[in-house]
Structures are given as structure tokens and as C-alpha cells.
């Protein structure tokens, strides 16, 4: 029964060095907010992620992904920050946490 509940859950890949540096470089309160969002993501399915208005999962058209990645996406990781990630199968693979909203989309 537990297997059925976990079958379609999003799997998180937090192993990107840049993402880890961004996350661990935040002040404690902001770092805790990121952790809270990651806990929330871990409990959701991909369908829930796409529909969650608070996360604002959006394709980034202004940045061309590297070979092997179909598209890059941004999502609200805290009230004031967005993360860049991509989907690979059931995994959400995090790349970075942007210092501000415009940086997520490759703008100055």
C-alpha cells in the first residue's frame, strides 16, 4: 500500500554543487524555507507540481539547456527566490537558486 502512495511521487536530486553552494550560503531562516519547500515537493506527484499555483513551475525560454536536457524550469523555492531545475523521468534535478527573480531567467 505504501508503494502505491509513493509510486508517482517526485524524486529530488539535490547533488548539484552550485545548488548546494547556493542553498548552504543562504541565511538560516531562508535556508529553512528552502528545506520546507523541498519537503513539500518530495510529498507531491508531478501532476501536483504542475498545478501548484504557489510553486509557479515555469519553462525558461530565455536560456538554452545543455545537451541531454529537454528544458529548464524555474519554480518558487521561497517567497523571494526561485530555483532552476529540470525534469528527468521521475527526478527533479536542481541546478541553482537564483539570487533574485530576474537572474532566474538570464536577465541582468
Coordinates of N, CA, C and O in Angstrom, one line a residue:
X1 N 0.8 -1.2 0.0 CA 0.0 0.0 0.0 C 0.9 1.3 0.0 O 0.6 2.2 -0.7
X2 N 1.9 1.3 0.8 CA 2.8 2.4 0.8 C 3.5 2.6 -0.5 O 3.8 3.7 -0.9
X3 N 3.8 1.5 -1.2 CA 4.4 1.6 -2.5 C 3.5 2.4 -3.5 O 4.0 3.1 -4.3
X4 N 2.2 2.1 -3.4 CA 1.2 2.8 -4.3 C 1.2 4.3 -4.1 O 1.2 5.1 -5.0
X5 N 1.3 4.7 -2.8 CA 1.3 6.1 -2.5 C 2.6 6.8 -3.0 O 2.6 8.0 -3.3
X6 N 3.7 6.1 -3.0 CA 5.0 6.7 -3.3 C 5.3 6.5 -4.8 O 6.2 7.1 -5.3
X7 N 4.5 5.7 -5.5 CA 4.8 5.4 -6.9 C 5.0 6.6 -7.8 O 5.9 6.6 -8.6
X8 N 4.1 7.6 -7.7 CA 4.2 8.7 -8.6 C 4.8 10.0 -8.0 O 4.6 11.1 -8.5
X9 N 5.4 9.8 -6.8 CA 6.0 11.0 -6.1 C 7.2 11.5 -6.9 O 7.9 10.7 -7.5
X10 N 7.4 12.8 -6.8 CA 8.6 13.4 -7.3 C 9.8 13.0 -6.5 O 9.8 13.0 -5.3
X11 N 10.9 12.6 -7.2 CA 12.2 12.3 -6.6 C 13.1 13.5 -6.8 O 13.1 14.1 -7.8
X12 N 13.8 13.9 -5.7 CA 14.6 15.1 -5.8 C 16.1 14.7 -5.9 O 16.6 13.8 -5.2
X13 N 16.8 15.4 -6.8 CA 18.2 15.3 -6.9 C 18.8 16.7 -6.5 O 18.7 17.7 -7.2
X14 N 19.4 16.7 -5.3 CA 20.0 17.9 -4.7 C 21.5 17.9 -4.8 O 22.2 18.6 -4.1
X15 N 22.1 17.0 -5.7 CA 23.5 16.8 -5.7 C 24.4 17.8 -6.5 O 25.6 17.7 -6.5
X16 N 23.7 18.7 -7.2 CA 24.5 19.7 -8.0 C 25.2 20.6 -7.1 O 24.7 21.2 -6.1
X17 N 26.5 20.8 -7.3 CA 27.4 21.6 -6.5 C 27.0 23.0 -6.4 O 27.0 23.6 -5.3
X18 N 26.6 23.6 -7.5 CA 26.1 25.0 -7.5 C 24.9 25.2 -6.6 O 24.8 26.1 -5.8
X19 N 23.9 24.2 -6.8 CA 22.7 24.3 -6.0 C 23.0 24.2 -4.5 O 22.5 25.0 -3.7
X20 N 23.9 23.3 -4.1 CA 24.3 23.1 -2.7 C 25.0 24.4 -2.2 O 24.7 24.8 -1.1
X21 N 25.9 25.0 -3.0 CA 26.5 26.2 -2.5 C 25.5 27.3 -2.3 O 25.6 28.1 -1.4
X22 N 24.6 27.5 -3.3 CA 23.5 28.5 -3.2 C 22.7 28.3 -1.9 O 22.4 29.2 -1.2
X23 N 22.3 27.0 -1.7 CA 21.4 26.7 -0.6 C 22.1 26.9 0.7 O 21.6 27.6 1.6
X24 N 23.3 26.4 0.9 CA 24.0 26.5 2.1 C 24.6 27.9 2.4 O 24.9 28.2 3.5
X25 N 24.6 28.7 1.4 CA 25.1 30.1 1.5 C 24.0 31.0 2.0 O 24.3 32.2 2.3
X26 N 22.8 30.6 2.0 CA 21.7 31.4 2.5 C 21.7 31.6 4.0 O 22.3 30.7 4.7
X27 N 21.1 32.7 4.5 CA 21.0 32.8 6.0 C 20.1 31.7 6.5 O 19.3 31.0 5.7
X28 N 20.2 31.4 7.8 CA 19.5 30.3 8.4 C 18.0 30.3 8.1 O 17.4 29.2 7.7
X29 N 17.3 31.4 8.2 CA 15.9 31.5 8.0 C 15.5 31.1 6.6 O 14.6 30.3 6.3
X30 N 16.2 31.7 5.6 CA 16.0 31.4 4.2 C 16.3 30.0 3.8 O 15.6 29.3 3.1
X31 N 17.4 29.4 4.4 CA 17.8 28.0 4.2 C 16.7 27.1 4.7 O 16.3 26.1 4.1
X32 N 16.1 27.4 5.8 CA 15.0 26.6 6.4 C 13.7 26.7 5.5 O 13.0 25.7 5.3
X33 N 13.5 27.9 4.9 CA 12.4 28.0 4.0 C 12.6 27.1 2.7 O 11.6 26.5 2.2
X34 N 13.8 27.1 2.2 CA 14.1 26.2 1.1 C 13.9 24.7 1.5 O 13.2 23.9 0.8
X35 N 14.3 24.3 2.7 CA 14.2 23.0 3.2 C 12.7 22.6 3.3 O 12.3 21.5 2.9
X36 N 11.9 23.6 3.8 CA 10.4 23.3 3.9 C 9.8 23.1 2.5 O 9.0 22.2 2.3
X37 N 10.2 23.9 1.5 CA 9.7 23.7 0.1 C 10.2 22.3 -0.4 O 9.4 21.6 -1.1
X38 N 11.4 21.9 -0.2 CA 11.9 20.6 -0.6 C 11.1 19.5 0.0 O 10.7 18.5 -0.7
X39 N 10.7 19.6 1.3 CA 9.9 18.6 1.9 C 8.5 18.5 1.2 O 8.0 17.4 1.0
X40 N 8.0 19.7 0.9 CA 6.7 19.7 0.2 C 6.8 19.0 -1.1 O 5.9 18.2 -1.5
X41 N 7.8 19.4 -1.9 CA 8.0 18.8 -3.2 C 8.1 17.2 -3.2 O 7.5 16.5 -4.0
X42 N 8.8 16.8 -2.2 CA 9.0 15.3 -2.0 C 7.7 14.6 -1.8 O 7.6 13.4 -2.1
X43 N 6.7 15.2 -1.3 CA 5.4 14.6 -1.0 C 4.4 14.7 -2.2 O 3.3 14.2 -2.1
X44 N 4.8 15.4 -3.2 CA 3.9 15.6 -4.3 C 4.2 14.7 -5.5 O 5.3 14.2 -5.7
X45 N 3.2 14.6 -6.4 CA 3.4 14.0 -7.7 C 3.7 15.1 -8.7 O 3.5 16.3 -8.5
X46 N 4.1 14.6 -9.9 CA 4.4 15.6 -10.9 C 3.2 16.4 -11.3 O 3.2 17.6 -11.6
X47 N 2.0 15.7 -11.4 CA 0.8 16.4 -11.7 C 0.5 17.5 -10.7 O 0.1 18.6 -11.1
X48 N 0.7 17.3 -9.4 CA 0.5 18.3 -8.4 C 1.5 19.4 -8.5 O 1.1 20.6 -8.3
X49 N 2.7 19.1 -8.9 CA 3.7 20.2 -9.1 C 3.3 21.1 -10.2 O 3.3 22.3 -10.1
X50 N 2.8 20.5 -11.3 CA 2.4 21.4 -12.5 C 1.2 22.3 -12.1 O 1.1 23.4 -12.6
X51 N 0.3 21.8 -11.2 CA -0.9 22.5 -10.9 C -0.8 23.4 -9.7 O -1.6 24.3 -9.4
X52 N 0.3 23.3 -8.9 CA 0.5 24.1 -7.7 C 0.8 25.6 -8.0 O 1.9 25.9 -8.5
X53 N -0.2 26.4 -7.8 CA 0.0 27.8 -8.2 C 1.1 28.5 -7.3 O 1.7 29.5 -7.8
X54 N 1.3 28.0 -6.1 CA 2.3 28.6 -5.3 C 3.7 28.4 -5.7 O 4.6 29.2 -5.6
X55 N 4.0 27.2 -6.4 CA 5.3 26.9 -6.9 C 5.6 27.6 -8.2 O 6.8 27.9 -8.5
X56 N 4.6 27.9 -9.0 CA 4.8 28.6 -10.3 C 5.9 27.9 -11.1 O 6.9 28.5 -11.6
X57 N 5.7 26.6 -11.4 CA 6.6 25.8 -12.2 C 6.5 26.4 -13.7 O 5.5 26.4 -14.3
X58 N 7.6 27.0 -14.2 CA 7.6 27.7 -15.5 C 8.8 27.3 -16.3 O 9.9 27.3 -15.8
X59 N 8.5 27.0 -17.6 CA 9.6 26.8 -18.5 C 10.4 28.1 -18.8 O 9.8 29.1 -18.9
X60 N 11.7 28.0 -18.8 CA 12.6 29.1 -19.1 C 12.9 29.1 -20.5 O 13.7 28.3 -21.0
X61 N 12.3 30.0 -21.3 CA 12.6 30.1 -22.7 C 13.9 30.9 -23.1 O 14.4 30.7 -24.2
X62 N 14.3 31.7 -22.2 CA 15.4 32.6 -22.5 C 16.8 31.9 -22.2 O 17.8 32.5 -22.6
X63 N 16.8 30.7 -21.7 CA 18.1 30.0 -21.5 C 18.0 28.7 -22.2 O 17.1 27.9 -22.0
X64 N 19.0 28.5 -23.1 CA 19.1 27.2 -23.9 C 19.7 26.1 -23.0 O 20.8 26.3 -22.5
X65 N 19.0 25.0 -22.8 CA 19.6 23.9 -21.9 C 20.7 23.2 -22.6 O 20.8 23.3 -23.8
X66 N 21.6 22.6 -21.8 CA 22.7 21.9 -22.4 C 22.2 20.6 -23.0 O 21.1 20.2 -22.7
X67 N 23.0 20.0 -23.8 CA 22.7 18.7 -24.5 C 22.2 17.7 -23.4 O 22.8 17.5 -22.4
X68 N 21.1 17.0 -23.8 CA 20.6 15.9 -22.9 C 19.5 16.4 -21.9 O 18.9 15.6 -21.3
X69 N 19.3 17.7 -21.9 CA 18.2 18.3 -21.1 C 17.2 18.9 -22.0 O 17.6 19.8 -22.8
X70 N 16.0 18.5 -21.9 CA 14.9 19.0 -22.8 C 14.6 20.4 -22.6 O 14.5 21.2 -23.5
X71 N 14.5 20.8 -21.3 CA 14.1 22.2 -21.0 C 14.5 22.5 -19.5 O 14.5 21.6 -18.7
X72 N 14.7 23.8 -19.2 CA 15.0 24.2 -17.9 C 13.7 24.9 -17.4 O 12.9 25.5 -18.1
X73 N 13.5 24.8 -16.1 CA 12.3 25.3 -15.4 C 12.7 26.1 -14.2 O 13.7 25.8 -13.6
X74 N 11.9 27.1 -13.9 CA 12.0 27.8 -12.6 C 10.8 27.5 -11.7 O 9.7 27.2 -12.2
X75 N 11.1 27.5 -10.4 CA 10.0 27.3 -9.5 C 10.3 28.2 -8.3 O 11.4 28.4 -8.0
X76 N 9.2 28.6 -7.6 CA 9.4 29.4 -6.4 C 9.8 28.4 -5.3 O 9.1 27.6 -4.9
X77 N 11.0 28.7 -4.8 CA 11.6 27.8 -3.7 C 11.4 28.5 -2.4 O 11.3 27.8 -1.4
X78 N 11.3 29.8 -2.4 CA 10.9 30.6 -1.2 C 10.1 31.8 -1.7 O 10.0 32.0 -2.9
X79 N 9.5 32.6 -0.8 CA 8.7 33.7 -1.2 C 9.5 34.7 -2.1 O 9.0 35.3 -3.0
X80 N 10.9 34.8 -1.9 CA 11.6 35.8 -2.6 C 12.7 35.2 -3.6 O 13.4 35.9 -4.2
X81 N 12.7 33.9 -3.6 CA 13.7 33.2 -4.5 C 13.1 32.1 -5.4 O 12.2 31.5 -5.0
X82 N 13.8 32.0 -6.5 CA 13.4 30.9 -7.5 C 14.6 30.0 -7.7 O 15.7 30.4 -7.6
X83 N 14.3 28.7 -7.9 CA 15.3 27.7 -8.2 C 15.2 27.4 -9.7 O 14.1 27.5 -10.3
X84 N 16.3 26.9 -10.2 CA 16.3 26.4 -11.6 C 16.5 24.9 -11.5 O 17.4 24.4 -10.8
X85 N 15.6 24.1 -12.2 CA 15.7 22.7 -12.2 C 15.2 22.2 -13.6 O 14.8 22.9 -14.4
X86 N 15.4 20.9 -13.7 CA 14.8 20.2 -14.9 C 14.3 18.8 -14.5 O 14.6 18.3 -13.5
X87 N 13.4 18.3 -15.3 CA 12.8 17.0 -15.1 C 13.5 16.0 -15.9 O 13.8 16.2 -17.1
X88 N 13.9 14.9 -15.3 CA 14.5 13.7 -15.9 C 13.8 12.5 -15.3 O 14.1 12.1 -14.2
X89 N 12.8 12.0 -16.1 CA 12.0 10.9 -15.6 C 11.2 11.4 -14.4 O 10.5 12.4 -14.4
X90 N 11.3 10.6 -13.3 CA 10.6 11.0 -12.0 C 11.4 12.0 -11.2 O 11.0 12.5 -10.2
X91 N 12.7 12.3 -11.6 CA 13.5 13.2 -10.8 C 13.4 14.6 -11.2 O 13.3 15.0 -12.4
X92 N 13.4 15.5 -10.2 CA 13.5 16.9 -10.3 C 14.9 17.2 -9.9 O 15.3 17.0 -8.8
X93 N 15.8 17.6 -10.9 CA 17.2 17.8 -10.7 C 17.4 19.3 -10.6 O 17.3 20.0 -11.5
X94 N 17.9 19.7 -9.4 CA 18.1 21.1 -9.1 C 19.5 21.6 -9.6 O 20.4 20.8 -9.4
X95 N 19.5 22.8 -10.2 CA 20.8 23.3 -10.7 C 21.3 24.5 -9.9 O 22.5 24.7 -9.7
X96 N 20.4 25.4 -9.4 CA 20.8 26.6 -8.7 C 19.6 27.2 -8.0 O 18.4 26.9 -8.3
X97 N 19.9 28.1 -7.1 CA 18.9 29.0 -6.5 C 19.4 30.4 -6.9 O 20.5 30.8 -6.6
X98 N 18.5 31.1 -7.6 CA 18.9 32.4 -8.1 C 18.8 33.5 -7.0 O 18.0 33.4 -6.1
X99 N 19.8 34.4 -7.1 CA 19.8 35.5 -6.0 C 18.6 36.4 -6.1 O 18.3 37.0 -5.1
X100 N 18.0 36.5 -7.3 CA 16.8 37.4 -7.4 C 16.0 36.8 -8.6 O 16.5 36.0 -9.4
X101 N 14.8 37.3 -8.7 CA 13.9 36.8 -9.8 C 14.4 36.9 -11.2 O 14.4 36.0 -11.9
X102 N 15.0 38.1 -11.6 CA 15.5 38.3 -12.9 C 16.6 37.3 -13.3 O 16.8 36.9 -14.4
X103 N 17.5 37.0 -12.3 CA 18.6 36.2 -12.5 C 18.2 34.8 -13.0 O 18.9 34.1 -13.7
X104 N 17.0 34.3 -12.5 CA 16.5 33.0 -12.9 C 16.3 32.9 -14.4 O 16.5 31.9 -15.0
X105 N 15.9 34.0 -15.1 CA 15.6 34.0 -16.5 C 16.8 34.5 -17.4 O 16.6 34.7 -18.5
X106 N 17.9 34.6 -16.8 CA 19.1 35.0 -17.6 C 19.1 36.5 -17.9 O 19.9 36.9 -18.8
X107 N 18.3 37.3 -17.2 CA 18.3 38.8 -17.4 C 19.3 39.4 -16.5 O 19.7 38.9 -15.4
X108 N 19.7 40.7 -16.8 CA 20.6 41.4 -15.9 C 19.8 42.3 -15.0 O 18.7 42.7 -15.2

